[in-house]
PDB file of C-alpha atoms in Angstrom:
ATOM      1  CA  MET O1210      71.067  43.961  28.237  1.00  0.00           C
ATOM      2  CA  LEU O1211      67.364  44.765  28.617  1.00  0.00           C
ATOM      3  CA  GLU O1212      67.271  45.888  24.997  1.00  0.00           C
ATOM      4  CA  THR O1213      68.811  42.581  23.901  1.00  0.00           C
ATOM      5  CA  LEU O1214      66.172  40.596  25.807  1.00  0.00           C
ATOM      6  CA  ARG O1215      63.370  42.654  24.303  1.00  0.00           C
ATOM      7  CA  SER O1216      64.612  42.202  20.760  1.00  0.00           C
ATOM      8  CA  GLY O1217      65.110  38.473  21.337  1.00  0.00           C
ATOM      9  CA  GLN O1218      61.654  38.108  22.888  1.00  0.00           C
ATOM     10  CA  ARG O1219      59.987  37.869  19.477  1.00  0.00           C
ATOM     11  CA  TRP O1220      62.322  35.083  18.447  1.00  0.00           C
ATOM     12  CA  ILE O1221      61.744  33.192  21.688  1.00  0.00           C
ATOM     13  CA  THR O1222      57.971  33.564  21.340  1.00  0.00           C
ATOM     14  CA  ALA O1223      58.052  32.445  17.693  1.00  0.00           C
ATOM     15  CA  LEU O1224      60.264  29.487  18.604  1.00  0.00           C
ATOM     16  CA  LEU O1225      57.959  28.481  21.462  1.00  0.00           C
ATOM     17  CA  VAL O1226      54.816  28.714  19.300  1.00  0.00           C
ATOM     18  CA  GLY O1227      56.560  26.763  16.535  1.00  0.00           C
ATOM     19  CA  ALA O1228      57.632  24.022  18.971  1.00  0.00           C
ATOM     20  CA  VAL O1229      54.114  23.659  20.376  1.00  0.00           C
ATOM     21  CA  GLY O1230      52.691  23.567  16.844  1.00  0.00           C
ATOM     22  CA  LEU O1231      55.230  20.912  15.844  1.00  0.00           C
ATOM     23  CA  VAL O1232      54.224  18.754  18.805  1.00  0.00           C
ATOM     24  CA  PHE O1233      50.564  18.936  17.744  1.00  0.00           C
ATOM     25  CA  VAL O1234      51.391  18.149  14.119  1.00  0.00           C
ATOM     26  CA  LEU O1235      53.522  15.176  15.085  1.00  0.00           C
ATOM     27  CA  PHE O1236      50.969  13.905  17.579  1.00  0.00           C
ATOM     28  CA  LEU O1237      48.053  14.120  15.146  1.00  0.00           C
ATOM     29  CA  GLY O1238      50.225  12.898  12.292  1.00  0.00           C
ATOM     30  CA  LEU O1239      51.238   9.761  14.146  1.00  0.00           C
ATOM     31  CA  GLN O1240      47.760   8.914  15.356  1.00  0.00           C
ATOM     32  CA  GLY O1241      45.886  10.096  12.309  1.00  0.00           C
ATOM     33  CA  PRO O1242      42.677  12.063  12.343  1.00  0.00           C
ATOM     34  CA  LEU O1243      40.076  11.178  14.931  1.00  0.00           C
ATOM     35  CA  THR O1244      36.926   9.506  13.701  1.00  0.00           C
ATOM     36  CA  ALA O1245      33.556  10.748  14.887  1.00  0.00           C
ATOM     37  CA  SER O1246      33.244   7.832  17.331  1.00  0.00           C
ATOM     38  CA  GLN O1247      36.713   8.480  18.754  1.00  0.00           C
ATOM     39  CA  ALA O1248      36.073  12.193  19.156  1.00  0.00           C
ATOM     40  CA  SER O1249      32.787  11.638  21.014  1.00  0.00           C
ATOM     41  CA  ALA O1250      34.094   8.758  23.136  1.00  0.00           C
ATOM     42  CA  VAL O1251      33.283   8.852  26.833  1.00  0.00           C
ATOM     43  CA  VAL O1252      35.597   5.937  27.628  1.00  0.00           C
ATOM     44  CA  THR O1253      38.560   4.844  25.493  1.00  0.00           C
ATOM     45  CA  VAL O1254      40.615   1.694  26.016  1.00  0.00           C
ATOM     46  CA  GLY O1255      43.070   0.864  23.258  1.00  0.00           C
ATOM     47  CA  PRO O1256      41.104   0.405  20.038  1.00  0.00           C
ATOM     48  CA  TYR O1257      37.766   0.352  21.879  1.00  0.00           C
ATOM     49  CA  TYR O1258      35.689   3.516  22.063  1.00  0.00           C
ATOM     50  CA  PHE O1259      32.509   3.847  24.105  1.00  0.00           C
ATOM     51  CA  GLY O1260      30.389   6.812  23.120  1.00  0.00           C
ATOM     52  CA  PRO O1261      27.549   8.441  25.031  1.00  0.00           C
ATOM     53  CA  ARG O1262      25.022   5.921  23.694  1.00  0.00           C
ATOM     54  CA  GLU O1263      27.028   2.890  24.888  1.00  0.00           C
ATOM     55  CA  PHE O1264      27.775   4.594  28.201  1.00  0.00           C
ATOM     56  CA  GLU O1265      24.102   5.374  28.841  1.00  0.00           C
ATOM     57  CA  ARG O1266      23.055   1.833  27.905  1.00  0.00           C
ATOM     58  CA  ALA O1267      25.581   0.343  30.362  1.00  0.00           C
ATOM     59  CA  ARG O1268      24.659   2.936  33.000  1.00  0.00           C
ATOM     60  CA  SER O1269      20.958   2.063  32.707  1.00  0.00           C
ATOM     61  CA  ARG O1270      21.748  -1.627  33.232  1.00  0.00           C
ATOM     62  CA  ARG O1271      23.945  -0.789  36.232  1.00  0.00           C
ATOM     63  CA  GLU O1272      21.297   1.562  37.661  1.00  0.00           C
ATOM     64  CA  SER O1273      18.630  -1.159  37.406  1.00  0.00           C
ATOM     65  CA  ILE O1274      20.845  -3.559  39.336  1.00  0.00           C
ATOM     66  CA  VAL O1275      21.626  -1.036  42.077  1.00  0.00           C
ATOM     67  CA  GLN O1276      17.989   0.048  42.295  1.00  0.00           C
ATOM     68  CA  GLU O1277      16.901  -3.582  42.692  1.00  0.00           C
ATOM     69  CA  GLN O1278      19.514  -4.176  45.403  1.00  0.00           C
ATOM     70  CA  LEU O1279      18.712  -1.040  47.417  1.00  0.00           C
ATOM     71  CA  GLY O1280      14.946  -1.030  46.960  1.00  0.00           C
ATOM     72  CA  GLU O1281      13.308   2.000  48.551  1.00  0.00           C
ATOM     73  CA  GLN O1282      16.649   3.285  49.845  1.00  0.00           C
ATOM     74  CA  TYR O1283      17.712   4.038  46.269  1.00  0.00           C
ATOM     75  CA  ASP O1284      18.369   7.769  45.681  1.00  0.00           C
ATOM     76  CA  ALA O1285      19.161   8.570  42.031  1.00  0.00           C
ATOM     77  CA  ARG O1286      20.715  11.966  42.753  1.00  0.00           C
ATOM     78  CA  ALA O1287      22.913  10.754  45.587  1.00  0.00           C
ATOM     79  CA  LEU O1288      24.216   7.806  43.571  1.00  0.00           C
ATOM     80  CA  ALA O1289      24.647   9.558  40.197  1.00  0.00           C
ATOM     81  CA  ASP O1290      28.434   9.985  40.466  1.00  0.00           C
ATOM     82  CA  THR O1291      28.884   6.489  41.849  1.00  0.00           C
ATOM     83  CA  LEU O1292      26.853   5.007  38.993  1.00  0.00           C
ATOM     84  CA  ASP O1293      28.930   6.956  36.465  1.00  0.00           C
ATOM     85  CA  GLN O1294      32.144   5.637  38.019  1.00  0.00           C
ATOM     86  CA  LEU O1295      30.871   2.058  38.188  1.00  0.00           C
ATOM     87  CA  THR O1296      29.749   2.240  34.561  1.00  0.00           C
ATOM     88  CA  ALA O1297      33.075   3.609  33.371  1.00  0.00           C
ATOM     89  CA  ARG O1298      34.868   0.900  35.322  1.00  0.00           C
ATOM     90  CA  GLU O1299      32.632  -1.790  33.812  1.00  0.00           C
ATOM     91  CA  LEU O1300      33.358  -0.569  30.271  1.00  0.00           C
ATOM     92  CA  VAL O1301      37.098  -0.382  30.944  1.00  0.00           C
ATOM     93  CA  ASP O1302      37.117  -3.878  32.469  1.00  0.00           C
ATOM     94  CA  ARG O1303      35.173  -5.307  29.520  1.00  0.00           C
ATOM     95  CA  ALA O1304      37.557  -3.736  27.020  1.00  0.00           C
ATOM     96  CA  LEU O1305      40.644  -4.878  28.943  1.00  0.00           C
ATOM     97  CA  LEU O1306      39.344  -8.428  29.114  1.00  0.00           C
ATOM     98  CA  ALA O1307      38.605  -8.391  25.378  1.00  0.00           C
ATOM     99  CA  LEU O1308      42.072  -7.010  24.603  1.00  0.00           C
ATOM    100  CA  GLU O1309      43.729  -9.671  26.714  1.00  0.00           C
ATOM    101  CA  ALA O1310      41.593 -12.385  25.109  1.00  0.00           C
ATOM    102  CA  GLU O1311      42.643 -11.172  21.658  1.00  0.00           C
ATOM    103  CA  GLU O1312      46.266 -11.162  22.763  1.00  0.00           C
ATOM    104  CA  LEU O1313      45.909 -14.780  23.878  1.00  0.00           C
ATOM    105  CA  GLY O1314      44.449 -15.689  20.491  1.00  0.00           C
ATOM    106  CA  LEU O1315      40.835 -16.144  21.550  1.00  0.00           C
ATOM    107  CA  THR O1316      38.315 -15.280  18.855  1.00  0.00           C
ATOM    108  CA  VAL O1317      34.582 -14.985  18.389  1.00  0.00           C
ATOM    109  CA  SER O1318      33.197 -16.164  15.096  1.00  0.00           C
ATOM    110  CA  ARG O1319      30.328 -14.565  13.263  1.00  0.00           C
ATOM    111  CA  LYS O1320      28.443 -17.858  13.722  1.00  0.00           C
ATOM    112  CA  GLU O1321      28.666 -17.509  17.506  1.00  0.00           C
ATOM    113  CA  ILE O1322      27.150 -14.038  17.344  1.00  0.00           C
ATOM    114  CA  GLU O1323      24.463 -15.224  14.915  1.00  0.00           C
ATOM    115  CA  ARG O1324      23.619 -18.051  17.320  1.00  0.00           C
ATOM    116  CA  GLN O1325      23.231 -15.553  20.183  1.00  0.00           C
ATOM    117  CA  VAL O1326      20.918 -13.380  18.084  1.00  0.00           C
ATOM    118  CA  LEU O1327      18.871 -16.302  16.782  1.00  0.00           C
ATOM    119  CA  ASP O1328      18.450 -17.699  20.307  1.00  0.00           C
ATOM    120  CA  ASP O1329      17.204 -14.370  21.695  1.00  0.00           C
ATOM    121  CA  PRO O1330      13.429 -14.654  22.293  1.00  0.00           C
ATOM    122  CA  GLY O1331      13.034 -10.894  21.827  1.00  0.00           C
ATOM    123  CA  PHE O1332      13.553 -11.307  18.090  1.00  0.00           C
ATOM    124  CA  ARG O1333      10.854 -13.924  17.619  1.00  0.00           C
ATOM    125  CA  ASP O1334       7.445 -13.255  16.120  1.00  0.00           C
ATOM    126  CA  GLU O1335       4.145 -14.703  17.388  1.00  0.00           C
ATOM    127  CA  SER O1336       4.761 -17.998  15.599  1.00  0.00           C
ATOM    128  CA  GLY O1337       8.212 -18.369  17.206  1.00  0.00           C
ATOM    129  CA  ARG O1338      10.241 -17.707  14.060  1.00  0.00           C
ATOM    130  CA  PHE O1339      13.117 -15.267  13.937  1.00  0.00           C
ATOM    131  CA  ASP O1340      11.952 -11.804  12.841  1.00  0.00           C
ATOM    132  CA  LEU O1341      14.749 -10.191  10.823  1.00  0.00           C
ATOM    133  CA  ASP O1342      12.926  -6.868  10.536  1.00  0.00           C
ATOM    134  CA  ALA O1343      12.511  -6.663  14.321  1.00  0.00           C
ATOM    135  CA  PHE O1344      16.198  -7.383  14.808  1.00  0.00           C
ATOM    136  CA  GLU O1345      17.319  -4.863  12.195  1.00  0.00           C
ATOM    137  CA  SER O1346      15.138  -2.066  13.530  1.00  0.00           C
ATOM    138  CA  TRP O1347      16.186  -2.791  17.128  1.00  0.00           C
ATOM    139  CA  ALA O1348      19.910  -2.865  16.230  1.00  0.00           C
ATOM    140  CA  GLN O1349      19.531   0.377  14.289  1.00  0.00           C
ATOM    141  CA  TYR O1350      17.678   2.060  17.155  1.00  0.00           C
ATOM    142  CA  GLU O1351      19.869   0.830  20.018  1.00  0.00           C
ATOM    143  CA  TYR O1352      23.309   0.718  18.386  1.00  0.00           C
ATOM    144  CA  GLY O1353      23.028   2.901  15.293  1.00  0.00           C
ATOM    145  CA  SER O1354      23.899   0.003  12.988  1.00  0.00           C
ATOM    146  CA  GLN O1355      24.106  -3.761  12.852  1.00  0.00           C
ATOM    147  CA  SER O1356      27.897  -3.593  12.637  1.00  0.00           C
ATOM    148  CA  ALA O1357      28.066  -1.624  15.911  1.00  0.00           C
ATOM    149  CA  PHE O1358      25.818  -4.235  17.548  1.00  0.00           C
ATOM    150  CA  ILE O1359      27.966  -7.077  16.202  1.00  0.00           C
ATOM    151  CA  GLU O1360      31.147  -5.395  17.447  1.00  0.00           C
ATOM    152  CA  GLU O1361      29.630  -4.920  20.909  1.00  0.00           C
ATOM    153  CA  ARG O1362      28.537  -8.562  21.006  1.00  0.00           C
ATOM    154  CA  ARG O1363      31.989  -9.668  19.820  1.00  0.00           C
ATOM    155  CA  MET O1364      33.688  -7.713  22.610  1.00  0.00           C
ATOM    156  CA  ALA O1365      31.232  -9.011  25.208  1.00  0.00           C
ATOM    157  CA  ALA O1366      31.795 -12.597  24.032  1.00  0.00           C
ATOM    158  CA  LEU O1367      35.573 -12.143  24.124  1.00  0.00           C
ATOM    159  CA  SER O1368      35.326 -10.773  27.658  1.00  0.00           C
ATOM    160  CA  TYR O1369      33.163 -13.711  28.685  1.00  0.00           C
ATOM    161  CA  LYS O1370      35.632 -16.189  27.168  1.00  0.00           C
ATOM    162  CA  MET O1371      38.472 -14.537  29.049  1.00  0.00           C
ATOM    163  CA  ILE O1372      36.544 -14.720  32.327  1.00  0.00           C
ATOM    164  CA  GLN O1373      35.792 -18.401  31.668  1.00  0.00           C
ATOM    165  CA  LEU O1374      39.485 -19.001  30.988  1.00  0.00           C
ATOM    166  CA  LEU O1375      40.477 -17.277  34.218  1.00  0.00           C
ATOM    167  CA  HIS O1376      37.895 -19.218  36.243  1.00  0.00           C
ATOM    168  CA  GLY O1377      39.173 -22.449  34.750  1.00  0.00           C
ATOM    169  CA  GLN O1378      42.712 -21.844  35.982  1.00  0.00           C
ATOM    170  CA  PRO O1379      43.955 -24.054  38.783  1.00  0.00           C
ATOM    171  CA  GLN O1380      43.478 -22.691  42.261  1.00  0.00           C
ATOM    172  CA  VAL O1381      46.461 -22.138  44.535  1.00  0.00           C
ATOM    173  CA  SER O1382      45.899 -23.049  48.168  1.00  0.00           C
ATOM    174  CA  PRO O1383      47.065 -20.695  50.925  1.00  0.00           C
ATOM    175  CA  GLY O1384      49.685 -23.279  51.924  1.00  0.00           C
ATOM    176  CA  GLU O1385      51.089 -23.353  48.382  1.00  0.00           C
ATOM    177  CA  ALA O1386      51.176 -19.584  48.220  1.00  0.00           C
TER     178      ALA O1386
END
């Protein structure tokens, strides 16, 4: 009996390795190869991927808010994990809101994003006119490309529209509940 188990051990091992390999092939085959942005994603929600650059940008904003609220009591080391968690939660919430807005049929046009960019005083020159070179260099530096900036703005606008829709819903009184 022991001899039978030993001789069958190779077959069992080969079968197990083959099954695990098949699972990987099917999994990668169904989802396709990962893009560079997907592979380096810190937070992933459906089709939305937030890489280290987006995470750090959101974390810096969150850190500024917390630092302003706490004043001198702010301790960067003590709050590092909390800030990371709050940032991840913020990115997940934003993506979920955008996904739900898309599901409801809400859209953001390119004109809306252009209007946001054109209205931003940070992209104006001394004479008050829009400075395309300043915008392009800033988008390249901060987001890596204009398309990444536009996609981030589109998701933020979708999230905002969804929040506005939710706030516009009728309120239910405690008696009605």
